[in-house]
Every structure is written in structure tokens, then in C-alpha cells.
Amino acid sequence: MDLDRTAPPHPVDILPAAPAPLEVTSEDFADGEALPDDAGYGHGNTSPQLSWSGAPEGTKSYLLVCHDPDAPVVGGFSHWAILGLPADVTSLASGAGEYGNQHGEGAYTLANDFGTKDWGGCAPPEGDVPHRYVFTVWALDTDDTGLDASSSIAKAQFMTLGNVLARGSITGTYQL
């Protein structure tokens, strides 16, 4: 099967504007550069280290989502999401996405598109173009979204739109 196709837009480019920016960084990769090999689903399945700063006053929690817009499926593929990260959590260590890890009271990992509640590592089709893995962090003005661990990633993003104080992202690439 030929995987040649038009590259989709960067997913953050199609979101409503955020009131303020967040700076998202990583000790494991630079924005626009390759993720570590062990971030791959079959190569260690280790989530990268992430940090964020610049949250405005009134931030009560964060939503983190990692999405691959280049997956050859409609709408791309979500690899990881944590809803309800407490406001005092501003970084996650490498490997924090491992199943069962706790990220503070009120935080929970949502099911990714693999159907698991953990970091679902990078898994582009072999020989495909480099895929973009967009790690986006939203600063929210609430720590009670009314959602729970059974919520989908899409629902979490949609239902928190009115609570966004700031947003930032960092993009890593991965290719087999």
C-alpha cells in the first residue's frame, strides 16, 4: 500500500486562540527535532521528559495531550493524555507515562487510541514520512472539569475549551 498523502495541518493551528502562551520544553528533544528512539512503541515505549512554564495566575490544573496528526487515519492518533494535573505540577519525568503512574491528586490518564491508559509510544508505519508528535499543555482555570477517567481525549479537549487560560506545545518527530 502506498502511504503517500498530503500532510495535515499542525493540530494546534486549528484550535481557537488561547488567551496566553505556555512554554513547553523537553530535556529529551528540541522542538521540531527527533524524539529519542525509546519513545517508540516497540523500542522501549518511554514517554519523554516534559516541562512547562508561564502559567497565568488562576491556573488550577493542566491537561496534557500527545497527538500524531500524521497517522494515516482520519483525525490522526492520540498517544497520551492526562487530565487534572495539579497546578503545582509543571514537569513530568521521562517514563512518567508508564501504566499506573500517579500524577497528583485529581489527575488521571485517559485512554489513548491504542485503548490503554498510558503513554502509547510512537508507532508510525515503517517507511512512512517522519510523523509529528505534538505535546500540548493547557492551563485550566478549574480543577473540577466534571469529567472522569472514562472520558475520551476528544471530550476532555472539547469540554475544557471554556476553561483555557493558556496553551503551549512542543513537537517531536519519529520515523521507523
mmCIF file of C-alpha atoms in Angstrom:
data_model
loop_
_atom_site.group_PDB
_atom_site.id
_atom_site.type_symbol
_atom_site.label_atom_id
_atom_site.label_comp_id
_atom_site.label_asym_id
_atom_site.label_seq_id
_atom_site.Cartn_x
_atom_site.Cartn_y
_atom_site.Cartn_z
ATOM 1 C CA MET A 1 0.000 0.000 0.000
ATOM 2 C CA ASP A 2 1.295 3.440 -0.916
ATOM 3 C CA LEU A 3 1.198 5.796 2.094
ATOM 4 C CA ASP A 4 1.811 8.957 0.047
ATOM 5 C CA ARG A 5 -0.639 11.664 1.134
ATOM 6 C CA THR A 6 -0.937 15.369 1.839
ATOM 7 C CA ALA A 7 0.422 16.382 5.232
ATOM 8 C CA PRO A 8 -2.358 17.544 7.562
ATOM 9 C CA PRO A 9 -2.093 20.907 9.342
ATOM 10 C CA HIS A 10 -0.405 21.192 12.708
ATOM 11 C CA PRO A 11 -3.249 20.374 15.137
ATOM 12 C CA VAL A 12 -2.654 23.431 17.335
ATOM 13 C CA ASP A 13 -3.077 25.685 14.284
ATOM 14 C CA ILE A 14 -6.751 24.741 14.017
ATOM 15 C CA LEU A 15 -7.609 25.327 17.701
ATOM 16 C CA PRO A 16 -9.228 28.508 18.978
ATOM 17 C CA ALA A 17 -6.609 31.028 20.097
ATOM 18 C CA ALA A 18 -5.501 30.651 23.706
ATOM 19 C CA PRO A 19 -5.620 33.754 25.924
ATOM 20 C CA ALA A 20 -1.913 33.367 26.809
ATOM 21 C CA PRO A 21 1.071 31.215 25.831
ATOM 22 C CA LEU A 22 2.709 28.456 27.863
ATOM 23 C CA GLU A 23 6.292 27.457 27.172
ATOM 24 C CA VAL A 24 6.646 23.687 26.789
ATOM 25 C CA THR A 25 10.150 22.189 26.691
ATOM 26 C CA SER A 26 11.870 18.828 26.983
ATOM 27 C CA GLU A 27 15.265 17.625 28.134
ATOM 28 C CA ASP A 28 14.891 14.718 25.676
ATOM 29 C CA PHE A 29 14.296 16.558 22.385
ATOM 30 C CA ALA A 30 14.148 20.061 20.907
ATOM 31 C CA ASP A 31 11.043 21.449 19.234
ATOM 32 C CA GLY A 32 10.842 20.071 15.693
ATOM 33 C CA GLU A 33 13.593 17.509 16.282
ATOM 34 C CA ALA A 34 13.548 13.714 16.622
ATOM 35 C CA LEU A 35 12.216 12.053 19.755
ATOM 36 C CA PRO A 36 14.516 9.523 21.462
ATOM 37 C CA ASP A 37 14.447 6.026 19.961
ATOM 38 C CA ASP A 38 12.982 4.605 23.181
ATOM 39 C CA ALA A 39 9.828 6.723 22.689
ATOM 40 C CA GLY A 40 8.767 4.162 20.083
ATOM 41 C CA TYR A 41 6.040 1.655 20.865
ATOM 42 C CA GLY A 42 8.312 -1.299 20.129
ATOM 43 C CA HIS A 43 11.541 0.355 21.239
ATOM 44 C CA GLY A 44 11.061 0.927 24.970
ATOM 45 C CA ASN A 45 7.728 2.760 24.940
ATOM 46 C CA THR A 46 9.150 5.504 27.182
ATOM 47 C CA SER A 47 7.391 8.869 27.338
ATOM 48 C CA PRO A 48 9.764 11.838 27.040
ATOM 49 C CA GLN A 49 10.527 14.313 29.797
ATOM 50 C CA LEU A 50 8.338 17.438 29.559
ATOM 51 C CA SER A 51 8.292 20.771 31.404
ATOM 52 C CA TRP A 52 6.063 23.818 31.085
ATOM 53 C CA SER A 53 6.183 27.336 32.454
ATOM 54 C CA GLY A 54 4.412 30.660 32.211
ATOM 55 C CA ALA A 55 1.006 29.615 33.529
ATOM 56 C CA PRO A 56 -1.066 32.650 34.433
ATOM 57 C CA GLU A 57 -2.437 33.414 37.863
ATOM 58 C CA GLY A 58 -5.614 31.443 38.455
ATOM 59 C CA THR A 59 -4.309 28.206 36.926
ATOM 60 C CA LYS A 60 -5.813 25.333 38.903
ATOM 61 C CA SER A 61 -4.923 22.342 36.723
ATOM 62 C CA TYR A 62 -3.456 21.231 33.409
ATOM 63 C CA LEU A 63 -4.463 18.993 30.539
ATOM 64 C CA LEU A 64 -1.660 17.280 28.599
ATOM 65 C CA VAL A 65 -2.241 15.607 25.223
ATOM 66 C CA CYS A 66 0.161 13.996 22.750
ATOM 67 C CA HIS A 67 -1.270 13.662 19.248
ATOM 68 C CA ASP A 68 0.152 12.369 15.947
ATOM 69 C CA PRO A 69 -1.622 14.267 13.142
ATOM 70 C CA ASP A 70 0.329 12.309 10.508
ATOM 71 C CA ALA A 71 -1.109 8.875 11.314
ATOM 72 C CA PRO A 72 -2.780 7.502 8.168
ATOM 73 C CA VAL A 73 -6.237 7.515 9.769
ATOM 74 C CA VAL A 74 -8.959 10.159 9.818
ATOM 75 C CA GLY A 75 -8.196 12.684 12.546
ATOM 76 C CA GLY A 76 -4.745 11.388 13.456
ATOM 77 C CA PHE A 77 -3.884 9.324 16.531
ATOM 78 C CA SER A 78 -3.759 10.312 20.217
ATOM 79 C CA HIS A 79 -0.927 8.662 22.143
ATOM 80 C CA TRP A 80 -1.266 10.089 25.651
ATOM 81 C CA ALA A 81 -3.439 12.364 27.776
ATOM 82 C CA ILE A 82 -3.517 13.347 31.424
ATOM 83 C CA LEU A 83 -6.403 15.452 32.734
ATOM 84 C CA GLY A 84 -6.385 17.240 36.076
ATOM 85 C CA LEU A 85 -2.647 17.643 36.591
ATOM 86 C CA PRO A 86 -2.428 19.855 39.701
ATOM 87 C CA ALA A 87 -1.267 23.452 39.210
ATOM 88 C CA ASP A 88 1.954 22.756 41.137
ATOM 89 C CA VAL A 89 2.968 20.001 38.689
ATOM 90 C CA THR A 90 4.995 21.674 35.940
ATOM 91 C CA SER A 91 7.047 18.763 34.659
ATOM 92 C CA LEU A 92 6.890 15.055 34.033
ATOM 93 C CA ALA A 93 9.989 12.860 34.127
ATOM 94 C CA SER A 94 10.947 10.586 31.270
ATOM 95 C CA GLY A 95 8.884 7.420 31.679
ATOM 96 C CA ALA A 96 6.061 9.198 33.553
ATOM 97 C CA GLY A 97 3.587 7.803 31.040
ATOM 98 C CA GLU A 98 4.082 4.241 32.263
ATOM 99 C CA TYR A 99 0.815 2.490 33.161
ATOM 100 C CA GLY A 100 -0.231 3.065 36.763
ATOM 101 C CA ASN A 101 1.896 6.160 37.414
ATOM 102 C CA GLN A 102 0.186 8.761 39.571
ATOM 103 C CA HIS A 103 0.493 12.441 38.688
ATOM 104 C CA GLY A 104 -1.030 14.141 41.715
ATOM 105 C CA GLU A 105 -4.396 14.136 43.418
ATOM 106 C CA GLY A 106 -7.217 14.564 40.926
ATOM 107 C CA ALA A 107 -5.106 13.666 37.887
ATOM 108 C CA TYR A 108 -5.864 10.698 35.710
ATOM 109 C CA THR A 109 -4.622 9.281 32.459
ATOM 110 C CA LEU A 110 -7.248 8.987 29.735
ATOM 111 C CA ALA A 111 -7.378 6.077 27.293
ATOM 112 C CA ASN A 112 -5.259 6.711 24.214
ATOM 113 C CA ASP A 113 -6.140 5.486 20.734
ATOM 114 C CA PHE A 114 -4.459 2.142 21.493
ATOM 115 C CA GLY A 115 -7.161 1.797 24.170
ATOM 116 C CA THR A 116 -4.686 1.897 27.074
ATOM 117 C CA LYS A 117 -4.306 4.434 29.877
ATOM 118 C CA ASP A 118 -0.610 5.110 29.470
ATOM 119 C CA TRP A 119 1.944 6.512 27.032
ATOM 120 C CA GLY A 120 1.242 4.707 23.768
ATOM 121 C CA GLY A 121 4.620 5.077 22.111
ATOM 122 C CA CYS A 122 5.346 6.363 18.642
ATOM 123 C CA ALA A 123 4.295 3.816 16.032
ATOM 124 C CA PRO A 124 4.402 5.252 12.511
ATOM 125 C CA PRO A 125 4.155 2.733 9.679
ATOM 126 C CA GLU A 126 7.603 1.535 8.664
ATOM 127 C CA GLY A 127 8.920 3.543 5.723
ATOM 128 C CA ASP A 128 6.395 6.359 6.167
ATOM 129 C CA VAL A 129 7.440 10.010 6.362
ATOM 130 C CA PRO A 130 8.555 11.271 9.788
ATOM 131 C CA HIS A 131 5.485 11.692 11.973
ATOM 132 C CA ARG A 132 4.953 14.728 14.212
ATOM 133 C CA TYR A 133 4.140 14.053 17.851
ATOM 134 C CA VAL A 134 2.587 17.211 19.269
ATOM 135 C CA PHE A 135 2.683 17.519 23.063
ATOM 136 C CA THR A 136 0.196 20.226 24.068
ATOM 137 C CA VAL A 137 -0.378 21.516 27.593
ATOM 138 C CA TRP A 138 -3.430 23.594 28.522
ATOM 139 C CA ALA A 139 -3.538 25.657 31.740
ATOM 140 C CA LEU A 140 -7.105 25.494 33.064
ATOM 141 C CA ASP A 141 -8.983 27.728 35.488
ATOM 142 C CA THR A 142 -10.613 24.742 37.186
ATOM 143 C CA ASP A 143 -9.595 21.560 38.929
ATOM 144 C CA ASP A 144 -13.131 20.179 38.617
ATOM 145 C CA THR A 145 -13.901 19.634 34.944
ATOM 146 C CA GLY A 146 -16.855 17.357 35.625
ATOM 147 C CA LEU A 147 -15.070 14.672 33.618
ATOM 148 C CA ASP A 148 -13.623 11.397 34.829
ATOM 149 C CA ALA A 149 -11.149 8.742 33.762
ATOM 150 C CA SER A 150 -13.690 7.218 31.358
ATOM 151 C CA SER A 151 -13.798 10.412 29.259
ATOM 152 C CA SER A 152 -12.249 10.350 25.810
ATOM 153 C CA ILE A 153 -9.343 12.606 24.922
ATOM 154 C CA ALA A 154 -11.515 14.448 22.394
ATOM 155 C CA LYS A 155 -14.228 15.022 25.011
ATOM 156 C CA ALA A 156 -11.680 16.334 27.521
ATOM 157 C CA GLN A 157 -10.337 18.835 24.993
ATOM 158 C CA PHE A 158 -13.817 19.950 23.954
ATOM 159 C CA MET A 159 -15.334 20.192 27.431
ATOM 160 C CA THR A 160 -12.430 22.277 28.785
ATOM 161 C CA LEU A 161 -12.439 24.872 25.964
ATOM 162 C CA GLY A 162 -14.146 27.430 28.195
ATOM 163 C CA ASN A 163 -11.573 26.890 30.956
ATOM 164 C CA VAL A 164 -8.374 27.552 28.990
ATOM 165 C CA LEU A 165 -6.111 30.254 30.432
ATOM 166 C CA ALA A 166 -3.034 29.395 28.368
ATOM 167 C CA ARG A 167 -1.715 26.772 25.968
ATOM 168 C CA GLY A 168 1.643 25.705 24.594
ATOM 169 C CA SER A 169 3.124 22.831 22.661
ATOM 170 C CA ILE A 170 6.335 21.162 21.597
ATOM 171 C CA THR A 171 6.617 18.856 18.601
ATOM 172 C CA GLY A 172 8.932 15.896 18.221
ATOM 173 C CA THR A 173 9.300 13.646 15.198
ATOM 174 C CA TYR A 174 9.679 9.880 14.867
ATOM 175 C CA GLN A 175 10.274 7.607 11.896
ATOM 176 C CA LEU A 176 10.899 3.879 11.509
#
